[in-house]
């Protein structure tokens, strides 16, 4: 299992980190040899932060080997696909072919999430259809010299994106976990089938290892139904770690951090599900569960006001035991 390092780019708004610190963490993560990828978050209005593509370009200039991506690109359906294809292709060139595009649908159809779509002139209820059309369109813009498109949302002739991405093809994963907002099995099946039909990989979050396994096996079956090679798909879980000899202290800091980050009131059950809490041996146990479940990439974020301290403790106490 490969590890990724997720940087808290929303944290610059409430004092959890700085731009300089995030760039230093990216360098340190890559230099350690432990992390094979560096990730940032994304949102425009619902959860403001440093803009993800801009920050990734800065990280690309400070690193040489690590893959780069947004986990996940929540604004994907609300960004114009031609402009996004152009921006992301340029990012792939700047990074010399190190990017992974991971679109998702954002956080829902109400409140600030809905407002992000509405100010762009889009219907938040159409997020799934927008995501699917944008993926298909962006793939064509990257592969073809000129694209004429007649879809549900976009209609144009002669669109061009240059330069093309270095990677041919550039990997596109889809991130989802409808369980966060609904218990609908019908929506879950549609979300998993969307991955199997359109994506090169799947990223999920807020899951126990056994939940990941069940859903990942479904995606692989659905991919086979679509005539695709299940072995070519990649899996990823977005996770959190807070190292502290005092487990309750780790939980308390994680709650304060995540409540502030997401403007929510996280329950203990949510925190236990989403964060490996406590001393190194407990963190190692949780991470090994995901490795044994077959996760290809586990991305780690530290819900803490001491980003450097957590990273160094992880490298010293956890990574050697994995």
PDB file of C-alpha atoms in Angstrom:
ATOM      1  CA  UNK A   1       0.000   0.000   0.000  1.00  0.00           C
ATOM      2  CA  UNK A   2       1.323   3.416  -0.971  1.00  0.00           C
ATOM      3  CA  UNK A   3       0.853   6.418   1.310  1.00  0.00           C
ATOM      4  CA  UNK A   4      -0.145   9.922   0.274  1.00  0.00           C
ATOM      5  CA  UNK A   5       0.185  13.139   2.289  1.00  0.00           C
ATOM      6  CA  UNK A   6      -2.818  15.484   2.356  1.00  0.00           C
ATOM      7  CA  UNK A   7      -2.127  19.143   3.164  1.00  0.00           C
ATOM      8  CA  UNK A   8      -4.852  21.166   4.957  1.00  0.00           C
ATOM      9  CA  UNK A   9      -5.081  24.143   2.583  1.00  0.00           C
ATOM     10  CA  UNK A  10      -8.230  25.403   4.290  1.00  0.00           C
ATOM     11  CA  UNK A  11      -6.150  25.669   7.456  1.00  0.00           C
ATOM     12  CA  UNK A  12      -4.548  28.937   6.314  1.00  0.00           C
ATOM     13  CA  UNK A  13      -7.870  30.625   7.149  1.00  0.00           C
ATOM     14  CA  UNK A  14      -7.876  29.629  10.827  1.00  0.00           C
ATOM     15  CA  UNK A  15      -4.219  29.382  11.762  1.00  0.00           C
ATOM     16  CA  UNK A  16      -3.652  25.644  11.386  1.00  0.00           C
ATOM     17  CA  UNK A  17      -0.901  26.104   8.800  1.00  0.00           C
ATOM     18  CA  UNK A  18       0.715  28.600   6.434  1.00  0.00           C
ATOM     19  CA  UNK A  19       1.612  28.574   2.763  1.00  0.00           C
ATOM     20  CA  UNK A  20       5.308  28.242   3.566  1.00  0.00           C
ATOM     21  CA  UNK A  21       4.670  25.394   5.974  1.00  0.00           C
ATOM     22  CA  UNK A  22       2.566  23.452   3.452  1.00  0.00           C
ATOM     23  CA  UNK A  23       5.286  23.752   0.813  1.00  0.00           C
ATOM     24  CA  UNK A  24       7.873  22.618   3.357  1.00  0.00           C
ATOM     25  CA  UNK A  25       5.668  19.675   4.360  1.00  0.00           C
ATOM     26  CA  UNK A  26       5.294  18.666   0.712  1.00  0.00           C
ATOM     27  CA  UNK A  27       9.068  18.695   0.292  1.00  0.00           C
ATOM     28  CA  UNK A  28       9.621  16.795   3.534  1.00  0.00           C
ATOM     29  CA  UNK A  29       6.967  14.223   2.666  1.00  0.00           C
ATOM     30  CA  UNK A  30       8.520  13.507  -0.709  1.00  0.00           C
ATOM     31  CA  UNK A  31      12.086  13.540   0.634  1.00  0.00           C
ATOM     32  CA  UNK A  32      11.175  10.984   3.311  1.00  0.00           C
ATOM     33  CA  UNK A  33      10.436   8.364   0.671  1.00  0.00           C
ATOM     34  CA  UNK A  34       7.339   7.386   2.668  1.00  0.00           C
ATOM     35  CA  UNK A  35       4.762   9.358   0.682  1.00  0.00           C
ATOM     36  CA  UNK A  36       4.312   8.714  -3.030  1.00  0.00           C
ATOM     37  CA  UNK A  37       1.731  11.438  -3.544  1.00  0.00           C
ATOM     38  CA  UNK A  38       0.813  14.904  -2.228  1.00  0.00           C
ATOM     39  CA  UNK A  39      -2.810  16.048  -2.041  1.00  0.00           C
ATOM     40  CA  UNK A  40      -4.743  19.229  -1.261  1.00  0.00           C
ATOM     41  CA  UNK A  41      -8.437  19.920  -0.719  1.00  0.00           C
ATOM     42  CA  UNK A  42     -10.804  21.810  -2.997  1.00  0.00           C
ATOM     43  CA  UNK A  43     -13.878  24.005  -2.616  1.00  0.00           C
ATOM     44  CA  UNK A  44     -14.770  27.451  -3.902  1.00  0.00           C
ATOM     45  CA  UNK A  45     -17.406  28.978  -1.611  1.00  0.00           C
ATOM     46  CA  UNK A  46     -18.759  26.249   0.657  1.00  0.00           C
ATOM     47  CA  UNK A  47     -15.425  25.760   2.442  1.00  0.00           C
ATOM     48  CA  UNK A  48     -13.059  28.527   1.241  1.00  0.00           C
ATOM     49  CA  UNK A  49      -9.344  27.780   1.057  1.00  0.00           C
ATOM     50  CA  UNK A  50      -6.292  28.374  -1.097  1.00  0.00           C
ATOM     51  CA  UNK A  51      -7.353  27.490  -4.640  1.00  0.00           C
ATOM     52  CA  UNK A  52      -6.338  23.908  -5.301  1.00  0.00           C
ATOM     53  CA  UNK A  53      -4.795  24.088  -8.783  1.00  0.00           C
ATOM     54  CA  UNK A  54      -2.776  27.180  -7.902  1.00  0.00           C
ATOM     55  CA  UNK A  55      -1.396  25.494  -4.789  1.00  0.00           C
ATOM     56  CA  UNK A  56      -0.652  22.275  -6.681  1.00  0.00           C
ATOM     57  CA  UNK A  57       1.375  24.264  -9.218  1.00  0.00           C
ATOM     58  CA  UNK A  58       3.449  25.701  -6.364  1.00  0.00           C
ATOM     59  CA  UNK A  59       3.937  22.217  -4.918  1.00  0.00           C
ATOM     60  CA  UNK A  60       4.927  20.914  -8.353  1.00  0.00           C
ATOM     61  CA  UNK A  61       7.744  23.461  -8.429  1.00  0.00           C
ATOM     62  CA  UNK A  62       9.029  22.266  -5.028  1.00  0.00           C
ATOM     63  CA  UNK A  63       8.854  18.499  -5.676  1.00  0.00           C
ATOM     64  CA  UNK A  64      10.179  16.114  -8.306  1.00  0.00           C
ATOM     65  CA  UNK A  65       8.700  12.639  -7.918  1.00  0.00           C
ATOM     66  CA  UNK A  66       5.452  12.632  -5.927  1.00  0.00           C
ATOM     67  CA  UNK A  67       2.130  12.369  -7.712  1.00  0.00           C
ATOM     68  CA  UNK A  68      -0.102  15.419  -7.220  1.00  0.00           C
ATOM     69  CA  UNK A  69      -3.863  15.789  -6.910  1.00  0.00           C
ATOM     70  CA  UNK A  70      -6.867  17.327  -5.178  1.00  0.00           C
ATOM     71  CA  UNK A  71      -8.671  14.995  -2.809  1.00  0.00           C
ATOM     72  CA  UNK A  72     -11.186  15.534  -4.090  1.00  0.00           C
ATOM     73  CA  UNK A  73     -11.875  18.211  -6.725  1.00  0.00           C
ATOM     74  CA  UNK A  74     -15.289  19.077  -5.279  1.00  0.00           C
ATOM     75  CA  UNK A  75     -15.723  22.022  -7.643  1.00  0.00           C
ATOM     76  CA  UNK A  76     -15.288  19.784 -10.705  1.00  0.00           C
ATOM     77  CA  UNK A  77     -18.945  19.857 -11.829  1.00  0.00           C
ATOM     78  CA  UNK A  78     -19.174  23.643 -11.426  1.00  0.00           C
ATOM     79  CA  UNK A  79     -15.983  24.488 -13.347  1.00  0.00           C
ATOM     80  CA  UNK A  80     -16.215  25.006 -17.103  1.00  0.00           C
ATOM     81  CA  UNK A  81     -14.750  21.802 -18.558  1.00  0.00           C
ATOM     82  CA  UNK A  82     -12.767  23.463 -21.353  1.00  0.00           C
ATOM     83  CA  UNK A  83     -11.049  25.852 -18.941  1.00  0.00           C
ATOM     84  CA  UNK A  84     -10.445  23.064 -16.411  1.00  0.00           C
ATOM     85  CA  UNK A  85      -9.026  20.775 -19.111  1.00  0.00           C
ATOM     86  CA  UNK A  86      -6.651  23.572 -20.111  1.00  0.00           C
ATOM     87  CA  UNK A  87      -5.599  24.341 -16.528  1.00  0.00           C
ATOM     88  CA  UNK A  88      -5.091  20.717 -15.543  1.00  0.00           C
ATOM     89  CA  UNK A  89      -3.162  19.905 -18.713  1.00  0.00           C
ATOM     90  CA  UNK A  90      -0.837  22.805 -17.917  1.00  0.00           C
ATOM     91  CA  UNK A  91      -0.419  21.491 -14.369  1.00  0.00           C
ATOM     92  CA  UNK A  92       0.521  18.091 -15.776  1.00  0.00           C
ATOM     93  CA  UNK A  93       3.135  19.734 -18.004  1.00  0.00           C
ATOM     94  CA  UNK A  94       4.533  21.833 -15.127  1.00  0.00           C
ATOM     95  CA  UNK A  95       4.800  18.718 -12.939  1.00  0.00           C
ATOM     96  CA  UNK A  96       6.259  16.645 -15.790  1.00  0.00           C
ATOM     97  CA  UNK A  97       3.375  14.198 -15.822  1.00  0.00           C
ATOM     98  CA  UNK A  98       2.686  13.677 -12.113  1.00  0.00           C
ATOM     99  CA  UNK A  99      -0.999  14.571 -11.719  1.00  0.00           C
ATOM    100  CA  UNK A 100      -4.092  12.525 -10.919  1.00  0.00           C
ATOM    101  CA  UNK A 101      -7.468  14.193 -11.489  1.00  0.00           C
ATOM    102  CA  UNK A 102      -9.993  13.119  -8.847  1.00  0.00           C
ATOM    103  CA  UNK A 103     -13.402  14.712  -9.455  1.00  0.00           C
ATOM    104  CA  UNK A 104     -16.302  14.436  -7.054  1.00  0.00           C
ATOM    105  CA  UNK A 105     -19.731  16.042  -6.759  1.00  0.00           C
ATOM    106  CA  UNK A 106     -19.219  18.278  -3.734  1.00  0.00           C
ATOM    107  CA  UNK A 107     -21.234  18.222  -0.560  1.00  0.00           C
ATOM    108  CA  UNK A 108     -24.896  18.339  -1.507  1.00  0.00           C
ATOM    109  CA  UNK A 109     -27.727  20.402  -2.943  1.00  0.00           C
ATOM    110  CA  UNK A 110     -28.324  22.823  -0.063  1.00  0.00           C
ATOM    111  CA  UNK A 111     -26.688  25.829   1.546  1.00  0.00           C
ATOM    112  CA  UNK A 112     -23.262  26.952   0.409  1.00  0.00           C
ATOM    113  CA  UNK A 113     -22.782  23.821  -1.682  1.00  0.00           C
ATOM    114  CA  UNK A 114     -25.817  24.719  -3.768  1.00  0.00           C
ATOM    115  CA  UNK A 115     -24.723  28.353  -3.951  1.00  0.00           C
ATOM    116  CA  UNK A 116     -21.450  27.344  -5.627  1.00  0.00           C
ATOM    117  CA  UNK A 117     -23.443  25.904  -8.507  1.00  0.00           C
ATOM    118  CA  UNK A 118     -26.029  28.658  -8.626  1.00  0.00           C
ATOM    119  CA  UNK A 119     -23.480  31.474  -8.953  1.00  0.00           C
ATOM    120  CA  UNK A 120     -22.003  29.556 -11.897  1.00  0.00           C
ATOM    121  CA  UNK A 121     -25.438  29.368 -13.522  1.00  0.00           C
ATOM    122  CA  UNK A 122     -25.767  25.629 -12.877  1.00  0.00           C
ATOM    123  CA  UNK A 123     -28.387  23.459 -11.172  1.00  0.00           C
ATOM    124  CA  UNK A 124     -26.929  21.608  -8.145  1.00  0.00           C
ATOM    125  CA  UNK A 125     -29.479  18.842  -8.660  1.00  0.00           C
ATOM    126  CA  UNK A 126     -27.690  18.057 -11.938  1.00  0.00           C
ATOM    127  CA  UNK A 127     -24.317  17.437 -10.287  1.00  0.00           C
ATOM    128  CA  UNK A 128     -24.063  13.769 -11.259  1.00  0.00           C
ATOM    129  CA  UNK A 129     -24.920  14.385 -14.895  1.00  0.00           C
ATOM    130  CA  UNK A 130     -22.505  17.335 -15.012  1.00  0.00           C
ATOM    131  CA  UNK A 131     -19.724  15.234 -13.546  1.00  0.00           C
ATOM    132  CA  UNK A 132     -20.232  12.477 -16.106  1.00  0.00           C
ATOM    133  CA  UNK A 133     -20.454  14.818 -19.096  1.00  0.00           C
ATOM    134  CA  UNK A 134     -17.421  16.806 -17.961  1.00  0.00           C
ATOM    135  CA  UNK A 135     -15.296  13.670 -17.574  1.00  0.00           C
ATOM    136  CA  UNK A 136     -16.158  12.483 -21.073  1.00  0.00           C
ATOM    137  CA  UNK A 137     -15.575  15.919 -22.546  1.00  0.00           C
ATOM    138  CA  UNK A 138     -12.250  16.500 -20.789  1.00  0.00           C
ATOM    139  CA  UNK A 139     -10.938  13.122 -21.936  1.00  0.00           C
ATOM    140  CA  UNK A 140     -11.688  14.091 -25.529  1.00  0.00           C
ATOM    141  CA  UNK A 141     -10.152  17.551 -25.162  1.00  0.00           C
ATOM    142  CA  UNK A 142      -6.930  15.938 -23.947  1.00  0.00           C
ATOM    143  CA  UNK A 143      -6.868  13.273 -26.656  1.00  0.00           C
ATOM    144  CA  UNK A 144      -8.043  15.118 -29.784  1.00  0.00           C
ATOM    145  CA  UNK A 145      -6.730  18.135 -31.671  1.00  0.00           C
ATOM    146  CA  UNK A 146     -10.181  19.724 -31.952  1.00  0.00           C
ATOM    147  CA  UNK A 147     -13.490  18.854 -30.317  1.00  0.00           C
ATOM    148  CA  UNK A 148     -17.063  19.620 -31.335  1.00  0.00           C
ATOM    149  CA  UNK A 149     -19.513  18.806 -28.546  1.00  0.00           C
ATOM    150  CA  UNK A 150     -23.295  18.537 -28.323  1.00  0.00           C
ATOM    151  CA  UNK A 151     -24.250  17.501 -24.803  1.00  0.00           C
ATOM    152  CA  UNK A 152     -26.863  18.210 -22.157  1.00  0.00           C
ATOM    153  CA  UNK A 153     -24.877  21.078 -20.641  1.00  0.00           C
ATOM    154  CA  UNK A 154     -22.238  22.138 -23.176  1.00  0.00           C
ATOM    155  CA  UNK A 155     -22.499  22.828 -26.898  1.00  0.00           C
ATOM    156  CA  UNK A 156     -19.667  24.196 -29.020  1.00  0.00           C
ATOM    157  CA  UNK A 157     -17.545  23.670 -32.104  1.00  0.00           C
ATOM    158  CA  UNK A 158     -13.805  23.558 -32.597  1.00  0.00           C
ATOM    159  CA  UNK A 159     -12.552  23.630 -28.988  1.00  0.00           C
ATOM    160  CA  UNK A 160      -8.817  23.069 -28.551  1.00  0.00           C
ATOM    161  CA  UNK A 161      -6.649  22.475 -25.505  1.00  0.00           C
ATOM    162  CA  UNK A 162      -2.911  22.977 -25.881  1.00  0.00           C
ATOM    163  CA  UNK A 163      -0.489  21.939 -24.577  1.00  0.00           C
ATOM    164  CA  UNK A 164      -1.759  18.416 -24.062  1.00  0.00           C
ATOM    165  CA  UNK A 165      -1.022  16.609 -20.791  1.00  0.00           C
ATOM    166  CA  UNK A 166       2.282  14.750 -20.566  1.00  0.00           C
ATOM    167  CA  UNK A 167       0.454  11.592 -19.468  1.00  0.00           C
ATOM    168  CA  UNK A 168      -1.420   9.804 -22.211  1.00  0.00           C
ATOM    169  CA  UNK A 169      -3.877   9.103 -20.833  1.00  0.00           C
ATOM    170  CA  UNK A 170      -3.903  11.217 -17.691  1.00  0.00           C
ATOM    171  CA  UNK A 171      -5.553   9.159 -14.908  1.00  0.00           C
ATOM    172  CA  UNK A 172      -9.004  10.219 -13.737  1.00  0.00           C
ATOM    173  CA  UNK A 173     -10.327   8.720 -10.523  1.00  0.00           C
ATOM    174  CA  UNK A 174     -13.791   9.407  -9.095  1.00  0.00           C
ATOM    175  CA  UNK A 175     -14.230  10.116  -5.384  1.00  0.00           C
ATOM    176  CA  UNK A 176     -17.482   9.297  -3.611  1.00  0.00           C
ATOM    177  CA  UNK A 177     -19.186   7.933  -0.521  1.00  0.00           C
ATOM    178  CA  UNK A 178     -22.910   8.602  -0.628  1.00  0.00           C
ATOM    179  CA  UNK A 179     -23.223   7.104   2.869  1.00  0.00           C
ATOM    180  CA  UNK A 180     -22.044  10.457   4.239  1.00  0.00           C
ATOM    181  CA  UNK A 181     -25.299  12.118   3.153  1.00  0.00           C
ATOM    182  CA  UNK A 182     -27.782   9.267   2.632  1.00  0.00           C
ATOM    183  CA  UNK A 183     -28.378   5.591   3.344  1.00  0.00           C
ATOM    184  CA  UNK A 184     -29.932   5.039  -0.092  1.00  0.00           C
ATOM    185  CA  UNK A 185     -28.701   1.767  -1.567  1.00  0.00           C
ATOM    186  CA  UNK A 186     -29.907   2.910  -4.991  1.00  0.00           C
ATOM    187  CA  UNK A 187     -27.687   5.994  -4.886  1.00  0.00           C
ATOM    188  CA  UNK A 188     -24.787   3.898  -3.620  1.00  0.00           C
ATOM    189  CA  UNK A 189     -25.108   1.493  -6.535  1.00  0.00           C
ATOM    190  CA  UNK A 190     -25.276   4.319  -9.078  1.00  0.00           C
ATOM    191  CA  UNK A 191     -22.196   5.939  -7.547  1.00  0.00           C
ATOM    192  CA  UNK A 192     -20.186   2.719  -7.634  1.00  0.00           C
ATOM    193  CA  UNK A 193     -21.299   1.882 -11.171  1.00  0.00           C
ATOM    194  CA  UNK A 194     -20.245   5.397 -12.250  1.00  0.00           C
ATOM    195  CA  UNK A 195     -16.720   4.631 -11.075  1.00  0.00           C
ATOM    196  CA  UNK A 196     -16.716   1.286 -12.869  1.00  0.00           C
ATOM    197  CA  UNK A 197     -17.970   2.854 -16.095  1.00  0.00           C
ATOM    198  CA  UNK A 198     -15.974   6.096 -16.314  1.00  0.00           C
ATOM    199  CA  UNK A 199     -12.955   6.135 -14.019  1.00  0.00           C
ATOM    200  CA  UNK A 200      -9.426   4.798 -13.814  1.00  0.00           C
ATOM    201  CA  UNK A 201      -9.703   4.574 -10.044  1.00  0.00           C
ATOM    202  CA  UNK A 202     -11.823   5.208  -6.963  1.00  0.00           C
ATOM    203  CA  UNK A 203     -11.226   7.353  -3.904  1.00  0.00           C
ATOM    204  CA  UNK A 204     -13.483   7.090  -0.881  1.00  0.00           C
ATOM    205  CA  UNK A 205     -13.536   8.306   2.710  1.00  0.00           C
ATOM    206  CA  UNK A 206     -15.373   7.892   6.044  1.00  0.00           C
ATOM    207  CA  UNK A 207     -15.165   4.091   5.766  1.00  0.00           C
ATOM    208  CA  UNK A 208     -14.054   1.221   7.925  1.00  0.00           C
ATOM    209  CA  UNK A 209     -11.748  -1.219   6.144  1.00  0.00           C
ATOM    210  CA  UNK A 210     -14.484  -3.838   5.747  1.00  0.00           C
ATOM    211  CA  UNK A 211     -16.809  -1.260   4.159  1.00  0.00           C
ATOM    212  CA  UNK A 212     -14.101  -0.340   1.674  1.00  0.00           C
ATOM    213  CA  UNK A 213     -13.624  -4.004   0.760  1.00  0.00           C
ATOM    214  CA  UNK A 214     -17.314  -4.634   0.099  1.00  0.00           C
ATOM    215  CA  UNK A 215     -17.719  -1.557  -2.110  1.00  0.00           C
ATOM    216  CA  UNK A 216     -14.430  -2.045  -3.942  1.00  0.00           C
ATOM    217  CA  UNK A 217     -15.367  -5.605  -4.834  1.00  0.00           C
ATOM    218  CA  UNK A 218     -18.654  -4.324  -6.228  1.00  0.00           C
ATOM    219  CA  UNK A 219     -16.820  -1.776  -8.376  1.00  0.00           C
ATOM    220  CA  UNK A 220     -14.567  -4.511  -9.752  1.00  0.00           C
ATOM    221  CA  UNK A 221     -17.596  -6.668 -10.616  1.00  0.00           C
ATOM    222  CA  UNK A 222     -19.353  -3.731 -12.255  1.00  0.00           C
ATOM    223  CA  UNK A 223     -16.210  -2.914 -14.259  1.00  0.00           C
ATOM    224  CA  UNK A 224     -16.148  -6.464 -15.578  1.00  0.00           C
ATOM    225  CA  UNK A 225     -19.820  -6.092 -16.537  1.00  0.00           C
ATOM    226  CA  UNK A 226     -18.803  -2.997 -18.544  1.00  0.00           C
ATOM    227  CA  UNK A 227     -16.206  -5.006 -20.443  1.00  0.00           C
ATOM    228  CA  UNK A 228     -13.324  -3.275 -18.682  1.00  0.00           C
ATOM    229  CA  UNK A 229     -10.246  -4.806 -17.063  1.00  0.00           C
ATOM    230  CA  UNK A 230     -10.849  -4.665 -13.288  1.00  0.00           C
ATOM    231  CA  UNK A 231      -7.138  -5.148 -12.671  1.00  0.00           C
ATOM    232  CA  UNK A 232      -6.393  -1.778 -14.265  1.00  0.00           C
ATOM    233  CA  UNK A 233      -8.419   0.163 -11.678  1.00  0.00           C
ATOM    234  CA  UNK A 234      -6.803   1.742  -8.619  1.00  0.00           C
ATOM    235  CA  UNK A 235      -8.271   2.355  -5.159  1.00  0.00           C
ATOM    236  CA  UNK A 236      -7.649   5.057  -2.583  1.00  0.00           C
ATOM    237  CA  UNK A 237      -8.936   5.974   0.870  1.00  0.00           C
ATOM    238  CA  UNK A 238      -8.747   9.504   2.303  1.00  0.00           C
ATOM    239  CA  UNK A 239      -7.933   9.136   6.000  1.00  0.00           C
ATOM    240  CA  UNK A 240      -6.705  11.077   9.046  1.00  0.00           C
ATOM    241  CA  UNK A 241      -4.117  10.449  11.750  1.00  0.00           C
ATOM    242  CA  UNK A 242      -3.613  12.189  15.098  1.00  0.00           C
ATOM    243  CA  UNK A 243      -0.681  10.826  17.088  1.00  0.00           C
ATOM    244  CA  UNK A 244      -0.801  11.345  20.838  1.00  0.00           C
ATOM    245  CA  UNK A 245       0.093   9.084  23.756  1.00  0.00           C
ATOM    246  CA  UNK A 246      -3.185  10.322  25.275  1.00  0.00           C
ATOM    247  CA  UNK A 247      -5.908   8.905  23.026  1.00  0.00           C
ATOM    248  CA  UNK A 248      -8.583  11.223  24.405  1.00  0.00           C
ATOM    249  CA  UNK A 249      -6.278  14.161  23.743  1.00  0.00           C
ATOM    250  CA  UNK A 250      -5.915  13.015  20.137  1.00  0.00           C
ATOM    251  CA  UNK A 251      -9.684  12.750  19.811  1.00  0.00           C
ATOM    252  CA  UNK A 252     -10.262  16.172  21.373  1.00  0.00           C
ATOM    253  CA  UNK A 253      -7.789  17.936  19.079  1.00  0.00           C
ATOM    254  CA  UNK A 254      -9.126  16.100  16.019  1.00  0.00           C
ATOM    255  CA  UNK A 255     -12.658  17.174  16.873  1.00  0.00           C
ATOM    256  CA  UNK A 256     -11.679  20.826  17.307  1.00  0.00           C
ATOM    257  CA  UNK A 257      -9.722  20.780  14.058  1.00  0.00           C
ATOM    258  CA  UNK A 258     -12.342  18.988  11.937  1.00  0.00           C
ATOM    259  CA  UNK A 259     -15.263  20.935  13.440  1.00  0.00           C
ATOM    260  CA  UNK A 260     -13.468  24.154  12.502  1.00  0.00           C
ATOM    261  CA  UNK A 261     -12.358  22.874   9.105  1.00  0.00           C
ATOM    262  CA  UNK A 262     -15.796  21.704   7.997  1.00  0.00           C
ATOM    263  CA  UNK A 263     -18.002  23.964  10.126  1.00  0.00           C
ATOM    264  CA  UNK A 264     -19.709  20.889  11.575  1.00  0.00           C
ATOM    265  CA  UNK A 265     -20.156  19.146  14.916  1.00  0.00           C
ATOM    266  CA  UNK A 266     -18.468  15.780  14.446  1.00  0.00           C
ATOM    267  CA  UNK A 267     -19.675  12.941  16.644  1.00  0.00           C
ATOM    268  CA  UNK A 268     -17.357  10.527  18.385  1.00  0.00           C
ATOM    269  CA  UNK A 269     -18.516   7.788  16.005  1.00  0.00           C
ATOM    270  CA  UNK A 270     -17.529   9.921  13.009  1.00  0.00           C
ATOM    271  CA  UNK A 271     -14.118  10.637  14.506  1.00  0.00           C
ATOM    272  CA  UNK A 272     -13.470   6.987  15.358  1.00  0.00           C
ATOM    273  CA  UNK A 273     -14.386   6.026  11.804  1.00  0.00           C
ATOM    274  CA  UNK A 274     -12.319   8.719  10.062  1.00  0.00           C
ATOM    275  CA  UNK A 275      -9.251   9.207  12.271  1.00  0.00           C
ATOM    276  CA  UNK A 276      -6.588   6.847  13.602  1.00  0.00           C
ATOM    277  CA  UNK A 277      -6.255   8.196  17.142  1.00  0.00           C
ATOM    278  CA  UNK A 278      -3.709   7.752  19.893  1.00  0.00           C
ATOM    279  CA  UNK A 279      -0.271   6.180  20.246  1.00  0.00           C
ATOM    280  CA  UNK A 280       1.746   4.815  17.344  1.00  0.00           C
ATOM    281  CA  UNK A 281       0.776   1.170  17.851  1.00  0.00           C
ATOM    282  CA  UNK A 282      -2.935   2.024  17.572  1.00  0.00           C
ATOM    283  CA  UNK A 283      -2.336   4.095  14.435  1.00  0.00           C
ATOM    284  CA  UNK A 284      -0.281   1.291  12.872  1.00  0.00           C
ATOM    285  CA  UNK A 285      -3.076  -1.183  13.593  1.00  0.00           C
ATOM    286  CA  UNK A 286      -5.678   0.981  11.842  1.00  0.00           C
ATOM    287  CA  UNK A 287      -3.490   1.604   8.812  1.00  0.00           C
ATOM    288  CA  UNK A 288      -2.646  -2.078   8.468  1.00  0.00           C
ATOM    289  CA  UNK A 289      -6.361  -2.848   8.292  1.00  0.00           C
ATOM    290  CA  UNK A 290      -6.587  -0.800   5.101  1.00  0.00           C
ATOM    291  CA  UNK A 291      -3.472  -2.442   3.668  1.00  0.00           C
ATOM    292  CA  UNK A 292      -4.948  -5.875   4.353  1.00  0.00           C
ATOM    293  CA  UNK A 293      -8.220  -4.765   2.743  1.00  0.00           C
ATOM    294  CA  UNK A 294      -6.357  -4.124  -0.517  1.00  0.00           C
ATOM    295  CA  UNK A 295      -6.260  -0.317  -0.603  1.00  0.00           C
ATOM    296  CA  UNK A 296      -3.700   0.838  -3.178  1.00  0.00           C
ATOM    297  CA  UNK A 297      -3.184   4.380  -1.827  1.00  0.00           C
ATOM    298  CA  UNK A 298      -4.021   5.631   1.666  1.00  0.00           C
ATOM    299  CA  UNK A 299      -3.854   9.421   1.906  1.00  0.00           C
ATOM    300  CA  UNK A 300      -3.022  10.795   5.352  1.00  0.00           C
ATOM    301  CA  UNK A 301      -4.018  14.179   6.763  1.00  0.00           C
ATOM    302  CA  UNK A 302      -3.145  15.340  10.266  1.00  0.00           C
ATOM    303  CA  UNK A 303      -6.123  17.038  12.005  1.00  0.00           C
ATOM    304  CA  UNK A 304      -3.846  19.050  14.255  1.00  0.00           C
ATOM    305  CA  UNK A 305      -2.487  22.540  14.795  1.00  0.00           C
ATOM    306  CA  UNK A 306       1.012  21.006  14.880  1.00  0.00           C
ATOM    307  CA  UNK A 307       1.421  19.840  11.294  1.00  0.00           C
ATOM    308  CA  UNK A 308       5.219  19.555  11.449  1.00  0.00           C
ATOM    309  CA  UNK A 309       5.180  17.709  14.751  1.00  0.00           C
ATOM    310  CA  UNK A 310       2.583  15.217  13.549  1.00  0.00           C
ATOM    311  CA  UNK A 311       4.432  14.555  10.282  1.00  0.00           C
ATOM    312  CA  UNK A 312       7.767  13.995  12.012  1.00  0.00           C
ATOM    313  CA  UNK A 313       6.160  11.730  14.633  1.00  0.00           C
ATOM    314  CA  UNK A 314       4.473   9.735  11.867  1.00  0.00           C
ATOM    315  CA  UNK A 315       7.755   9.297   9.990  1.00  0.00           C
ATOM    316  CA  UNK A 316       9.583   8.334  13.178  1.00  0.00           C
ATOM    317  CA  UNK A 317       7.016   6.135  14.950  1.00  0.00           C
ATOM    318  CA  UNK A 318       4.520   4.820  12.390  1.00  0.00           C
ATOM    319  CA  UNK A 319       6.068   4.550   8.933  1.00  0.00           C
ATOM    320  CA  UNK A 320       8.850   2.097   9.937  1.00  0.00           C
ATOM    321  CA  UNK A 321       6.220  -0.325  11.290  1.00  0.00           C
ATOM    322  CA  UNK A 322       4.080  -0.416   8.149  1.00  0.00           C
TER     323      UNK A 322
END
